[in-house]
XYZ file of C-alpha atoms in Angstrom:
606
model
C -28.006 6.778 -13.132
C -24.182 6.680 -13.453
C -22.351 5.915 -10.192
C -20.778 9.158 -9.424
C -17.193 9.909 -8.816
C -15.696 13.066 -7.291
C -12.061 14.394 -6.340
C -13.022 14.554 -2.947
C -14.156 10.410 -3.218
C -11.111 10.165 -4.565
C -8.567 10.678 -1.773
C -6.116 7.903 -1.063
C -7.602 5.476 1.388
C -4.954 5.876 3.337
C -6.498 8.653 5.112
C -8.857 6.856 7.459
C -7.418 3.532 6.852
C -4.410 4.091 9.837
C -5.367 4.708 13.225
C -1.886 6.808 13.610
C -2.455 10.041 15.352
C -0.569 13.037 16.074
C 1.900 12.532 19.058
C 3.002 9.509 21.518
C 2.972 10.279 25.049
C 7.098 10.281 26.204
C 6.041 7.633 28.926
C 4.656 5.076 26.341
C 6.202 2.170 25.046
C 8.585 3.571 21.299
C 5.966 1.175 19.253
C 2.936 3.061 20.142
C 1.279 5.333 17.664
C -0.022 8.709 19.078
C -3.759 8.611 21.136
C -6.658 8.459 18.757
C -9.258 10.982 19.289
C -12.748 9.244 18.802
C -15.404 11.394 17.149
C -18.065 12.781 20.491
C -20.413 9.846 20.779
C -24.198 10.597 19.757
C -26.160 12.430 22.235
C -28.619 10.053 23.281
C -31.708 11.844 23.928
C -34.859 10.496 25.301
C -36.250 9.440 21.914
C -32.849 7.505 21.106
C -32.926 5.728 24.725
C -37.452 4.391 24.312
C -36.161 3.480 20.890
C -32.546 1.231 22.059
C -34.444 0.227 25.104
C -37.302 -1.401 22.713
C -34.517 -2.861 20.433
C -33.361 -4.600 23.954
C -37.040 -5.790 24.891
C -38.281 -7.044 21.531
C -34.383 -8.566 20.224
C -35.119 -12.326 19.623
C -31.955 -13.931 21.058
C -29.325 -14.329 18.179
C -28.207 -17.294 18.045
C -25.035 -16.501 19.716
C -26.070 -14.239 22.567
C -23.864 -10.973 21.922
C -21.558 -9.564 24.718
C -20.907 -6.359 25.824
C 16.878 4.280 0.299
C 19.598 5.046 -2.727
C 22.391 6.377 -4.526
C 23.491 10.072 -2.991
C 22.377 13.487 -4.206
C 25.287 15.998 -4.636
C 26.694 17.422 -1.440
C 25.026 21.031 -2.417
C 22.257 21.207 -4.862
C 21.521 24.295 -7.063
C 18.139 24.601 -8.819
C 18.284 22.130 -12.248
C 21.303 20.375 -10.870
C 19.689 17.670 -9.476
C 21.348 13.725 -9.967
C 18.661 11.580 -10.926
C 19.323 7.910 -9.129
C 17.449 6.237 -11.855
C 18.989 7.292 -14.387
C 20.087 4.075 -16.793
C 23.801 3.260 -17.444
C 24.909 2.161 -20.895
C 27.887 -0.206 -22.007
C 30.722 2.426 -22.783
C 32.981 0.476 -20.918
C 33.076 -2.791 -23.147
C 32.855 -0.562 -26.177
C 36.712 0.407 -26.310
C 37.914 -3.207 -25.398
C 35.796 -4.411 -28.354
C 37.303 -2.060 -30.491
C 40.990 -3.086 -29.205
C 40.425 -7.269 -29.693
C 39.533 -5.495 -33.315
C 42.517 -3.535 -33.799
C 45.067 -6.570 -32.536
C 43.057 -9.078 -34.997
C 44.097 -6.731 -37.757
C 47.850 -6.692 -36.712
C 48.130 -10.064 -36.477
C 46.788 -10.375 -40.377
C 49.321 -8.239 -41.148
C 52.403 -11.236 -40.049
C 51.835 -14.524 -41.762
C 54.972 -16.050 -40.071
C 53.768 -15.047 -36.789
C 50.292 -16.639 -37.614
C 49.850 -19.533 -35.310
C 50.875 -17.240 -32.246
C 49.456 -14.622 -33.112
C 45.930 -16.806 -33.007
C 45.956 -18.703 -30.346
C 46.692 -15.359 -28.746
C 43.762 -13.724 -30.247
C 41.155 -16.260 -29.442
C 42.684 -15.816 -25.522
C 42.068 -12.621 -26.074
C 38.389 -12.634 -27.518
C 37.549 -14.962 -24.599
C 38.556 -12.325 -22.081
C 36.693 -9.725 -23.987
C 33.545 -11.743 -24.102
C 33.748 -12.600 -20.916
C 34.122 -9.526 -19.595
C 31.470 -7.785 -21.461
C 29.248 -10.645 -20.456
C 30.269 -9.998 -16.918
C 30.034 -6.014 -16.856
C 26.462 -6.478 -17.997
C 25.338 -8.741 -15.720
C 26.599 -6.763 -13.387
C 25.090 -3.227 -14.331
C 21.494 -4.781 -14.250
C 21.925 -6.136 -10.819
C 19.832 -4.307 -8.713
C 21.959 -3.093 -5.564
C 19.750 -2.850 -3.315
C 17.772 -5.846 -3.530
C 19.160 -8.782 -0.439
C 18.293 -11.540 -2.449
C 18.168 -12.511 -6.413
C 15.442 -13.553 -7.864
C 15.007 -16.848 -8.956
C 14.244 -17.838 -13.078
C 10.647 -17.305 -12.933
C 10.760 -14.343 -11.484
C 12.860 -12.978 -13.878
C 10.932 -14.324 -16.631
C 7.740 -13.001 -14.903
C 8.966 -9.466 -14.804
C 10.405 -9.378 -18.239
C 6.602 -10.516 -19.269
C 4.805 -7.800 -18.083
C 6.458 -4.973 -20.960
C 5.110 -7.852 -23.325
C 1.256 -8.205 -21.561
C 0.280 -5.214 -19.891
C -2.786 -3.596 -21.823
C -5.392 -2.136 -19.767
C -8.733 -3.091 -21.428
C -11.646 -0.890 -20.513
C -13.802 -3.117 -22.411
C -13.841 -6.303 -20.472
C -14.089 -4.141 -16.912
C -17.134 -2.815 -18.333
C -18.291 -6.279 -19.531
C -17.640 -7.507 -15.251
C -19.231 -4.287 -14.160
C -22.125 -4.820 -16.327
C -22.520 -8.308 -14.476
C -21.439 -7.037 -11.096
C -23.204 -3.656 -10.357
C -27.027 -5.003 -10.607
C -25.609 -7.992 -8.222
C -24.527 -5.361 -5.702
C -28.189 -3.712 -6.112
C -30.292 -6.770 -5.963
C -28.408 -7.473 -2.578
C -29.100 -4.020 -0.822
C -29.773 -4.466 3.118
C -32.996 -2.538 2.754
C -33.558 -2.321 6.405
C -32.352 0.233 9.415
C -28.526 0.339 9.481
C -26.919 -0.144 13.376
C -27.690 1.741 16.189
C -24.365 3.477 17.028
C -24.195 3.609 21.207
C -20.555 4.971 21.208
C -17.509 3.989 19.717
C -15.045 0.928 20.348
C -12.195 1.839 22.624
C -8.769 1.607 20.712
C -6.612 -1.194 22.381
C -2.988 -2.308 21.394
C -3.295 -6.432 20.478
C -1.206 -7.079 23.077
C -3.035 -5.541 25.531
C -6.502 -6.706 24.396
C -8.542 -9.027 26.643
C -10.440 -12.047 24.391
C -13.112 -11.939 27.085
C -13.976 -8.504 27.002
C -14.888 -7.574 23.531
C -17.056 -4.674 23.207
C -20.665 -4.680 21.499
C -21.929 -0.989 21.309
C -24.321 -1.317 18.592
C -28.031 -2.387 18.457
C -30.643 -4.317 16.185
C -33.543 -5.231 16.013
C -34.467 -9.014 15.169
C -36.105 -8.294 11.615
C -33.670 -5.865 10.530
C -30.920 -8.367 11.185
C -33.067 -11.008 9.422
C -33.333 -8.442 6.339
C -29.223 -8.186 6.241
C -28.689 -11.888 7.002
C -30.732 -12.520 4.004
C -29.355 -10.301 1.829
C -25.930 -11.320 2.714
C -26.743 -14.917 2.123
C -28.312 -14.057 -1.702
C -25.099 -12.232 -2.101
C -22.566 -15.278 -1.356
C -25.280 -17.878 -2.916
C -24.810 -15.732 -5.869
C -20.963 -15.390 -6.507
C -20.870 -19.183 -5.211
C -23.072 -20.663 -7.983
C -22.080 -18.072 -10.653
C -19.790 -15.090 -10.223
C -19.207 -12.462 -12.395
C -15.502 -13.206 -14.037
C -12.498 -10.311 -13.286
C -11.037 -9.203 -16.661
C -7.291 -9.606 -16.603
C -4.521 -10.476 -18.293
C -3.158 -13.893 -16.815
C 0.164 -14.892 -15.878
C 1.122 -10.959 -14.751
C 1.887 -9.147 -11.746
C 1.572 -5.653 -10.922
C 1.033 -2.745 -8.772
C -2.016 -0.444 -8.095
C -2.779 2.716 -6.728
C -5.104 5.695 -6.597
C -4.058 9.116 -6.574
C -5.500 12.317 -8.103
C -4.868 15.859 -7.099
C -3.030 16.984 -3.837
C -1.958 13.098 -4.210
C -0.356 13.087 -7.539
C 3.189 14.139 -6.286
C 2.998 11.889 -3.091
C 2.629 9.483 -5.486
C 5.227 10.604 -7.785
C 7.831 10.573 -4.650
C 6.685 6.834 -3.615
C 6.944 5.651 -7.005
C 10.555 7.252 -7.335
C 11.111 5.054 -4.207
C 9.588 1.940 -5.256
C 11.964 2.083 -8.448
C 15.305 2.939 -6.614
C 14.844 -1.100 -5.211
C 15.480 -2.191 -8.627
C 11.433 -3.105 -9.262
C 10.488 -3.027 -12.922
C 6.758 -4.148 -11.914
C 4.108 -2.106 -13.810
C 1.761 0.420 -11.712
C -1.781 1.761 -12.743
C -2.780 4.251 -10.839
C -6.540 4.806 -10.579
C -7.886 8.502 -11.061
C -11.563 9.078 -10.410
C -12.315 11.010 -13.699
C -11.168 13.185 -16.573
C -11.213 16.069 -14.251
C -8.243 14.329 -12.248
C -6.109 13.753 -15.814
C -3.121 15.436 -15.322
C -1.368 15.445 -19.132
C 2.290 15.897 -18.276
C 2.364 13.512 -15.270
C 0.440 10.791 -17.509
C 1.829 11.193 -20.304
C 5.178 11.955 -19.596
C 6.418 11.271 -15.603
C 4.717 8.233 -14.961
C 5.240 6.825 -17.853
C 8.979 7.016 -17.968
C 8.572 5.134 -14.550
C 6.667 2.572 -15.919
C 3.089 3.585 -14.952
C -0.257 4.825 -15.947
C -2.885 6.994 -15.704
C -6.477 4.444 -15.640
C -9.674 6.786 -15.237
C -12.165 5.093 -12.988
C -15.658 7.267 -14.663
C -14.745 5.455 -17.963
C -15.951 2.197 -16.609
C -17.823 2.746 -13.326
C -19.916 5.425 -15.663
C -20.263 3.222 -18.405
C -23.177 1.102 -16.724
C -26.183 2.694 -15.921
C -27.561 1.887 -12.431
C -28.264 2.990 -8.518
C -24.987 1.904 -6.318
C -23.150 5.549 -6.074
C -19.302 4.881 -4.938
C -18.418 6.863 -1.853
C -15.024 7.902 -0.510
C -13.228 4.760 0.727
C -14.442 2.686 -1.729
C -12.083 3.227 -4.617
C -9.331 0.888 -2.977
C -11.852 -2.242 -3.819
C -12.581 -0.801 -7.404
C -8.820 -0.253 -8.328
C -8.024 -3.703 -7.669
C -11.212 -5.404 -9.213
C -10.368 -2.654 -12.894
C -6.853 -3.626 -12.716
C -5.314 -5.664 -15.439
C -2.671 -8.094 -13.709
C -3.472 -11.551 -11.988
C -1.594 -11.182 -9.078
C -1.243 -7.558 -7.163
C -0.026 -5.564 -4.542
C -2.215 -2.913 -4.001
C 0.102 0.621 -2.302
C -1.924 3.205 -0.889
C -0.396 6.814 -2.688
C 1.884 7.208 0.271
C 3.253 4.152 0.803
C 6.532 2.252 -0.849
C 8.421 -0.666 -0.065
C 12.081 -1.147 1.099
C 12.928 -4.139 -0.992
C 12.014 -5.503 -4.468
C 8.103 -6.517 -3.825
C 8.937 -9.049 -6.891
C 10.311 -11.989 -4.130
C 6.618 -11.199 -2.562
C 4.779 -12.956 -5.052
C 6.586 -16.397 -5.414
C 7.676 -16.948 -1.895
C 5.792 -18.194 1.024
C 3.536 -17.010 2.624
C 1.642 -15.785 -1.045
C 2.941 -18.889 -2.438
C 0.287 -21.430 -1.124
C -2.261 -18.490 0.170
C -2.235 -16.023 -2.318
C -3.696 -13.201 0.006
C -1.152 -11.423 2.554
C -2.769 -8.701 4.535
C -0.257 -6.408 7.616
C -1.453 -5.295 10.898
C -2.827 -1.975 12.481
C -1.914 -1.070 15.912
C -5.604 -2.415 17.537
C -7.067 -5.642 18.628
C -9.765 -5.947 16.023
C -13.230 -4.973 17.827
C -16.349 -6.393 14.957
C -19.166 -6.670 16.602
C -21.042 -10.073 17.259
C -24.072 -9.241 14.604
C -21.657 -9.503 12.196
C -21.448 -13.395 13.043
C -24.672 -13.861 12.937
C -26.016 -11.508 9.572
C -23.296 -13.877 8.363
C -23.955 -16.913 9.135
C -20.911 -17.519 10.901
C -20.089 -18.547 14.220
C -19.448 -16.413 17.204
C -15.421 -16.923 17.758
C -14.622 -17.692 21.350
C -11.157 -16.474 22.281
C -9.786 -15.607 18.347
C -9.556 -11.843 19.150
C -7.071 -10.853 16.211
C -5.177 -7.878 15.235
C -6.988 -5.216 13.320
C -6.154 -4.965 9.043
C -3.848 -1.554 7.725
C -4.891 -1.999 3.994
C -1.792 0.688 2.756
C -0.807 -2.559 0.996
C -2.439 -5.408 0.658
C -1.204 -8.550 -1.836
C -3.865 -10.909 -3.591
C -4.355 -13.018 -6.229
C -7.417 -11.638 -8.915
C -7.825 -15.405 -9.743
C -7.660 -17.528 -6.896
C -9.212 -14.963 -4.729
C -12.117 -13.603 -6.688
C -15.201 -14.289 -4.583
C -13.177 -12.417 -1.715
C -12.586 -9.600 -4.099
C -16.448 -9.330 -4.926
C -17.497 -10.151 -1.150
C -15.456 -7.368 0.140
C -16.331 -5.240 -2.314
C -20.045 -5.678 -1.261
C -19.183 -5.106 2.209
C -17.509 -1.762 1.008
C -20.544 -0.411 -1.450
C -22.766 -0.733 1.769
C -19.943 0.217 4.239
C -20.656 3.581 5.396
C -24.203 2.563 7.359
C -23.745 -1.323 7.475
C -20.358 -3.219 7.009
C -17.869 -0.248 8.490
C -19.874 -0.222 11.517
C -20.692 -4.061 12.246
C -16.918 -4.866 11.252
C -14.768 -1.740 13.844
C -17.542 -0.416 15.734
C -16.498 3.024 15.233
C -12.492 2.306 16.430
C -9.541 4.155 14.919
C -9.454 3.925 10.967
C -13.062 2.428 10.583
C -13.431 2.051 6.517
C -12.278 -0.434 4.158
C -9.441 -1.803 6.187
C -11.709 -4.673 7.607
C -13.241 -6.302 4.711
C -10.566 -8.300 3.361
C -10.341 -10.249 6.170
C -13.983 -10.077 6.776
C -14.462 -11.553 3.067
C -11.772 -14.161 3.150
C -12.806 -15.380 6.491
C -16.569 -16.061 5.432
C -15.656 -17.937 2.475
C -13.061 -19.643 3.497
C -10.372 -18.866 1.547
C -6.847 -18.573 2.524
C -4.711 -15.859 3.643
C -1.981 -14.707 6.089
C -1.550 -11.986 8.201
C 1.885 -10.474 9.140
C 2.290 -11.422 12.754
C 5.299 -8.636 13.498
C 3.375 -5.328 14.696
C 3.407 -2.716 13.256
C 5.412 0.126 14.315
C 5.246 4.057 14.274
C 8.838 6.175 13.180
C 9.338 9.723 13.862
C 10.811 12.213 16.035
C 11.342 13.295 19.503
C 9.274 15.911 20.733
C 8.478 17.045 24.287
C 5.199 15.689 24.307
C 6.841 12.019 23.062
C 6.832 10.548 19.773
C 5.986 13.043 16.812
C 5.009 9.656 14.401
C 4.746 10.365 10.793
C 4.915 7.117 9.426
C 4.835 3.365 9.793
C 6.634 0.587 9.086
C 5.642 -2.452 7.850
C 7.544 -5.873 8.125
C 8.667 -8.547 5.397
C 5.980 -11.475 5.201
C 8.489 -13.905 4.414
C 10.441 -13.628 7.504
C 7.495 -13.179 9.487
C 6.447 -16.464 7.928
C 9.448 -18.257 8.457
C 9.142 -17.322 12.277
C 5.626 -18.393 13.035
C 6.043 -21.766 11.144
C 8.807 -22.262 13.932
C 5.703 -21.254 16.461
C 8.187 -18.301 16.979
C 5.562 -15.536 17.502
C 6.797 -12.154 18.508
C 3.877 -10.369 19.215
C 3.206 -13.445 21.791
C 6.467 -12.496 23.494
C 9.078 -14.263 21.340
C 12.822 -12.969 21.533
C 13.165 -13.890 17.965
C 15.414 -11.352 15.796
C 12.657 -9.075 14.222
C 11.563 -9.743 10.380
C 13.324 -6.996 8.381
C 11.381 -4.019 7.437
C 9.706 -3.895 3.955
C 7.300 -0.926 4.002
C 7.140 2.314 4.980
C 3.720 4.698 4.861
C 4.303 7.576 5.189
C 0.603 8.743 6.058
C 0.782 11.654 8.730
C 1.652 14.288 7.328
C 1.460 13.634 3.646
C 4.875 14.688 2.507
C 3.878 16.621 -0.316
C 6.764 18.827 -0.887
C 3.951 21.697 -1.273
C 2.370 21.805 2.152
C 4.692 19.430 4.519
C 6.508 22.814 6.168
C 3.085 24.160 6.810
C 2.352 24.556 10.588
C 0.607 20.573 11.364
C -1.030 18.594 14.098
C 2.929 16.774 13.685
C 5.311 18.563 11.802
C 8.240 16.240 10.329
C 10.839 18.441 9.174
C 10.623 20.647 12.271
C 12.151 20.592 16.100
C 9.964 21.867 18.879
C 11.898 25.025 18.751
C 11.357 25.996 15.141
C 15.062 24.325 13.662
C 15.223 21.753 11.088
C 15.118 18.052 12.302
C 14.984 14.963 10.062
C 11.596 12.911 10.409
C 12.583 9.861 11.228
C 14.626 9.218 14.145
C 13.341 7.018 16.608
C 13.059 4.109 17.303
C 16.702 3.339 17.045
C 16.540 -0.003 16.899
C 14.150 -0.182 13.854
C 15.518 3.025 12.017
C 19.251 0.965 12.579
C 18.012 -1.719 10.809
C 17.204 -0.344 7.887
C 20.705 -0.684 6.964
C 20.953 2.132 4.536
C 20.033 6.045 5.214
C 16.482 5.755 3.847
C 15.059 8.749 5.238
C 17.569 11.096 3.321
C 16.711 8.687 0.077
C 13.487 9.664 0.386
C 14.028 13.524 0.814
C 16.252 12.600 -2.193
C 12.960 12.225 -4.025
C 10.928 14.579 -2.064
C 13.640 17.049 -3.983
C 13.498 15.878 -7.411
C 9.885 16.176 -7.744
C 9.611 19.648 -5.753
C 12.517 20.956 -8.551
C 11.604 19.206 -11.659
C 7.977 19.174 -11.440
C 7.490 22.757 -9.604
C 5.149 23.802 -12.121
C 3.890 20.339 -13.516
C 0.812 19.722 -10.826
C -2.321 21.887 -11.473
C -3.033 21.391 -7.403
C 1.089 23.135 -7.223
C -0.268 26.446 -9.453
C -0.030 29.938 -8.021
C 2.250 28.281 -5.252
C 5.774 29.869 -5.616
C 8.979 28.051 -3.399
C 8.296 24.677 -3.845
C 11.591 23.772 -5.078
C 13.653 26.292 -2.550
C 11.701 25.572 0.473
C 12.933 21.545 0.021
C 15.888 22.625 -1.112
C 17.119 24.659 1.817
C 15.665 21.962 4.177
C 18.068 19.191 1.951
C 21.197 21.284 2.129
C 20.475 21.897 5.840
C 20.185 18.135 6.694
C 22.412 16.743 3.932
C 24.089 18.829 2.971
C 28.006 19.633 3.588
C 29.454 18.368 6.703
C 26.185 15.757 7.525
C 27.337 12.433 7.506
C 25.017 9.919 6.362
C 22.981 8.298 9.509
C-alpha cells in the first residue's frame, strides 16, 4: 500500500513544534513565552487505575530505577506601485565612461604630433576606467546587509550550486526502496506508553535536575519488545545503512509548505533573499493536489526555489509505514538534494546570510547545530533504557525548536535515519517517551534523541530563546521568536561564558526570527485571534513587534517594517495567484491600509 500523504499531513511543522502560546502574563520576566495550555489529562477510570497499578506490581526493575530587514517601500503605496527590494541593478554607470575613454582614443588618432602625450594620457585614462568599472561591480554585488564577507570557499560554494542543483527523484526512490521495509521490519509491535498526565512546562533556568518527571508506564515485556526493536534498528544502519541520494559538495535550504502555507512561505523567502543569500530552496509539497503552477513555475523560481512533490517518491514504493502529520520535516531533509542543509520551517527566515553558517564553527567540526525551546527537556527514563543508554544523572538540558535545524546529509546520516525512525513511530511511542506530553511534543526531540544515541556530534545554541511582540493588558501578546547566531554563541561558551548559567556576556546577535503565532498570512492575520499582531487592545493599528527593547534594538535595522515590506508585495502581486486566496476579495487593501498607517507618511523608521 502506498504511504499516504494529505494536505492536512502536510502543515508546516512548525505548528506543534513551539511551545509559544497566546499571551505573557505583565508580571513575568520579557523572555517568557505566553502559558501553555496542556490538553485535560485522561480520565482515569477504575479499569485504567487495576491496569497502571498491575504495570507497577509486575514492572521488573529497569535497570535504572525510573523517578517520578531591507531597502524602503515608497512613503505611500498605490495598488501595482509597489518597489520590489530585489530587484537586480545593471552596469549603466560604467557604460558611458567606457564609451568616453573610446571617444578620447579617437581624438588623440586624429594628432600625430601630439602622439606621445596624448598616450601616455590615454593609458592613465583606461586605468581609471578599468578600475573603476572593476570597482563599481564589486561593489553592486556586495550584499549590504550581510556583517561579515564571506571567505573564498564560500563564494565558490555558492556560485556551485546554479551549476549542481538537480533534484533526482530517481535515486530518493532507490534510498526509499532500501529504507521503508527497514522502518517496517523494526515496528515496536507491543502496547505504546501509558499516558498518566502530561509533563509540566518549566523554563531551563528554572528546572530542577533532581526532579524530573516520569508520568508514563510499562510493562517489562513491552519495554523488552521496543528495546529490541530499537536495537535491530541501530544494528542495522550500523552494519549497513541505506545511502542518502545527493549531490555532494552543495548546500541548500529546505522547506515544506502547501496551501494556506504557500504565501507564508513566499513572504519568508522574500526575507531570506533581502540578506543577500543566493542558496537554493526546495520546498517539499505533499502531492500533486498541493502544485500550485504560477507559484512553481513562476514566483519561486525567480527566487531561486522549487516546487519537490513528496507522493512522487514516498508513493513510489509499495509498503505499510503511512506518514502522519509531523513527519514530513524528517522526509524533506532525507529527499533533499544538497549535502549540507538548513532545514526553515515555512514561517521562519534568518536575519543574516545563513551562508557563514556552514563553514564556521560550531558546524565546522560538528556538522549538526540544533536552537533551543523555552523548556527544560522532560524524556522520560524508559527512553534510556528501550535504548540502551544510560540514565543521565544531573544533564537536564534545554528542550529542541526544530523551525531550523542545520546538518550535514553525509556525516550525519545514521542520525538522519535514527530520527526518522523515532518520527514514523512517534505519535504512540517516540513523541511520548521523548516530552511526555510537554508543550510542542512532535518531531522537535528526535534530533537530539538520534545524535545522542549514536554518538555523533552536535551543538546546541546555548542563548535562549526569546518571544517578540506587543504590549497588551494582559502582558506580552508574543507572535514570534527569535533565534540567536551559533557562532557567537559558540565563541562565548568556548570562553565557559554561558549566559543562560548567569553570564553578563553581551548577547550573541540575533539570526532568526519565526514568526509562528499567528501565521502572517496576509489573508487571515487581521482576523479576530487568540493574539492579534497588527492590532492594539482597543481596536487601532499597532506594529507586532515591539518589546523587548533590548532585543528588538539590536536588530540594528527596522526589520519588522521589512517584513510588512514583504507581507505587501505578496498580498498585491499575488492577490489572485494562491488557490487557498480564491473568492477572498481585500487582500491587497487590507495590508495596504495597515502599511500606510504604520509606515507610511510622517512614521519614522524605529
Amino acid at each position: 500500500m502506498p504511504a499516504s500523504v494529505s494536505s492536512e499531513q502536510m502543515a508546516s511543522p512548525g505548528d506543534l513544534s513551539t511551545s509559544q502560546g497566546p499571551i505573557l502574563p505583565a508580571e513575568s520576566d520579557s523572555q517568557y513565552p505566553p502559558p501553555v495550555e496542556h490538553p485535560s489529562e485522561p480520565e482515569i477510570d477504575s479499569v485504567t487505575t487495576s491496569r497502571s497499578l498491575a504495570r507497577r506490581a509486575y514492572r521488573r526493575s529497569p535497570a535504572v530505577s525510573p523517578r517520578p530587514v531591507a531597502a524602503p517601500a515608497p512613503e505611500a503605496i498605490t495598488q501595482h506601485s509597489i518597489l520590489d527590494p530585489i530587484q537586480p541593478v545593471g552596469n549603466a554607470i560604467a557604460c558611458p565612461l567606457v564609451g568616453a575613454a573610446f571617444t578620447f582614443f579617437l581624438r588623440a588618432a586624429m594628432f600625430p604630433a601630439r602622439t606621445l602625450l596624448r598616450a601616455r594620457t590615454l593609458v592613465l585614462a583606461l586605468i581609471l576606467v578599468f578600475t573603476f568599472t572593476w570597482s563599481y561591480t564589486q561593489w553592486r554585488d556586495f550584499p549590504f546587509s550581510q556583517q561579515a564577507q564571506p571567505t573564498q570557499s564560500e563564494t565558490v560554494s555558492d556560485s556551485k550550486q546554479a551549476e549542481t542543483w538537480q533534484h533526482n527523484p530517481a535515486g530518493h526512490i532507490k534510498f526509499w526502496r532500501q529504507f521503508q521495509p527497514l522502518l517496517a521490519k523494526h515496528e515496536p509491535k507491543c502496547e505504546p506508553p501509558l499516558r498518566l498526565g502530561s509533563a509540566p512546562s518549566i523554563r531551563f533556568e528554572q528546572s530542577n535536575p533532581e526532579d524530573r518527571p516520569e508520568l508514563l508506564d510499562m510493562l517489562p515485556f513491552d519495554v523488552d519488545i521496543m528495546k529490541d526493536a530499537h536495537t535491530g534498528f541501530v544494528d542495522a544502519i550500523n552494519a549497513n545503512a541505506p545511502q542518502l541520494n545527493y549531490t555532494p559538495n552543495t548546500r541548500g535550504l529546505v522547506s515544506t509548505a502547501g496551501g494556506s502555507y504557500l504565501p507564508v512561505l513566499v513572504i519568508s523567502l522574500r526575507m531570506l533573499r533581502r540578506t543577500g543569500s543566493k542558496l537554493p530552496l526546495e520546498v517539499f509539497l505533499a502531492d500533486e493536489a498541493e502544485y500550485e503552477e504560477h507559484i512553481c513555475d513562476v514566483v519561486l523560481p525567480s527566487l531561486n526555489a522549487r516546487c519537490v512533490l513528496m507522493s512522487n517518491i514516498l508513493n513510489a514504493v509499495s509498503g505499510t509505514v503511512e506518514i502522519q502529520k509531523y513527519q514530513f520535516k524528517l522526509f524533506a531533509m532525507l529527499f533533499s538534494s544538497f549535502e549540507e542543509i538548513l532545514f526553515l520551517d515555512a514561517d521562519a527566515f534568518p536575519l543574516q546570510r545563513p551562508e557563514l553558517l556552514f563553514t564556521r564553527e560550531p558546524f565546522a567540526s560538528r556538522q549538526m547545530v540544533t536552537w533551543p525551546d523555552f523548556w527544560a527537556s522532560t524524556i522520560s527514563s524508559y527512553y534510556y533504557e528501550i535504548s540502551s543508554q544510560p540514565y543521565p544523572e544531573h544533564a537536564v538540558r534545554q528542550s529542541s525548536e526544530s523551525g531550523e535545524v542545520l546538518i550535514s546529509k553525509k556525516t550525519h546520516l545514521k542520525t538522519l535515519l535514527l530520527s526518522t525512525y523515532y518520527n514514523v513511530w512517534g505519535p504512540d511511542f517516540y513523541y511520548p517517551l521523548l516530552s511526555q506530553g510537554a508543550a510542542g511534543e512532535g518531531d522537535k526531540e528526535t534530533f537530539i534523541a538520534a545524535a545522542s544515541r549514536l554518538q555523533e556530534p552536535y551543538y546546541q545554541v546555548s542563548e535562549p530563546i526569546c518571544a517578540i511582540g506587543h504590549g497588551t493588558e494582559g502582558g506580552l501578546a508574543g507572535s514570534a521568536m527569535v533565534q540567536f547566531d551559533p557562532i557567537e554563541d559558540h565563541a562565548l561558551t568556548q570562553k565557559g561564558e554561558w549566559r543562560v548559567h548567569g553570564s553578563q556576556a553581551p548577547a550573541p546577535r540575533a539570526f532568526f526570527i519565526h514568526a509562528n503565532y499567528p501565521k502572517f498570512n496576509p489573508a487571515t492575520v487581521f482576523e479576530k485571534q487568540a493574539v492579534n499582531p497588527a492590532y492594539a487592545d482597543d481596536g487601532s493599528y499597532t506594529r507586532a513587534w515591539t518589546i523587548p527593547n533590548n532585543v528588538i534594538k539590536a536588530f540594528d535595522t527596522d526589520v519588522e517594517k521589512g517584513f510588512w515590506d514583504e507581507i505587501l508585495w505578496t498580498a498585491c502581486e499575488l492577490e489572485d495567484k494562491f488557490r487557498t486566496w480564491n473568492g477572498k476579495t481585500g487582500i491587497c487593501m487590507g495590508v495596504k491600509n495597515y502599511w500606510n498607517a504604520m509606515f507610511g507618511i510622517g512614521h519614522a523608521a524605529r
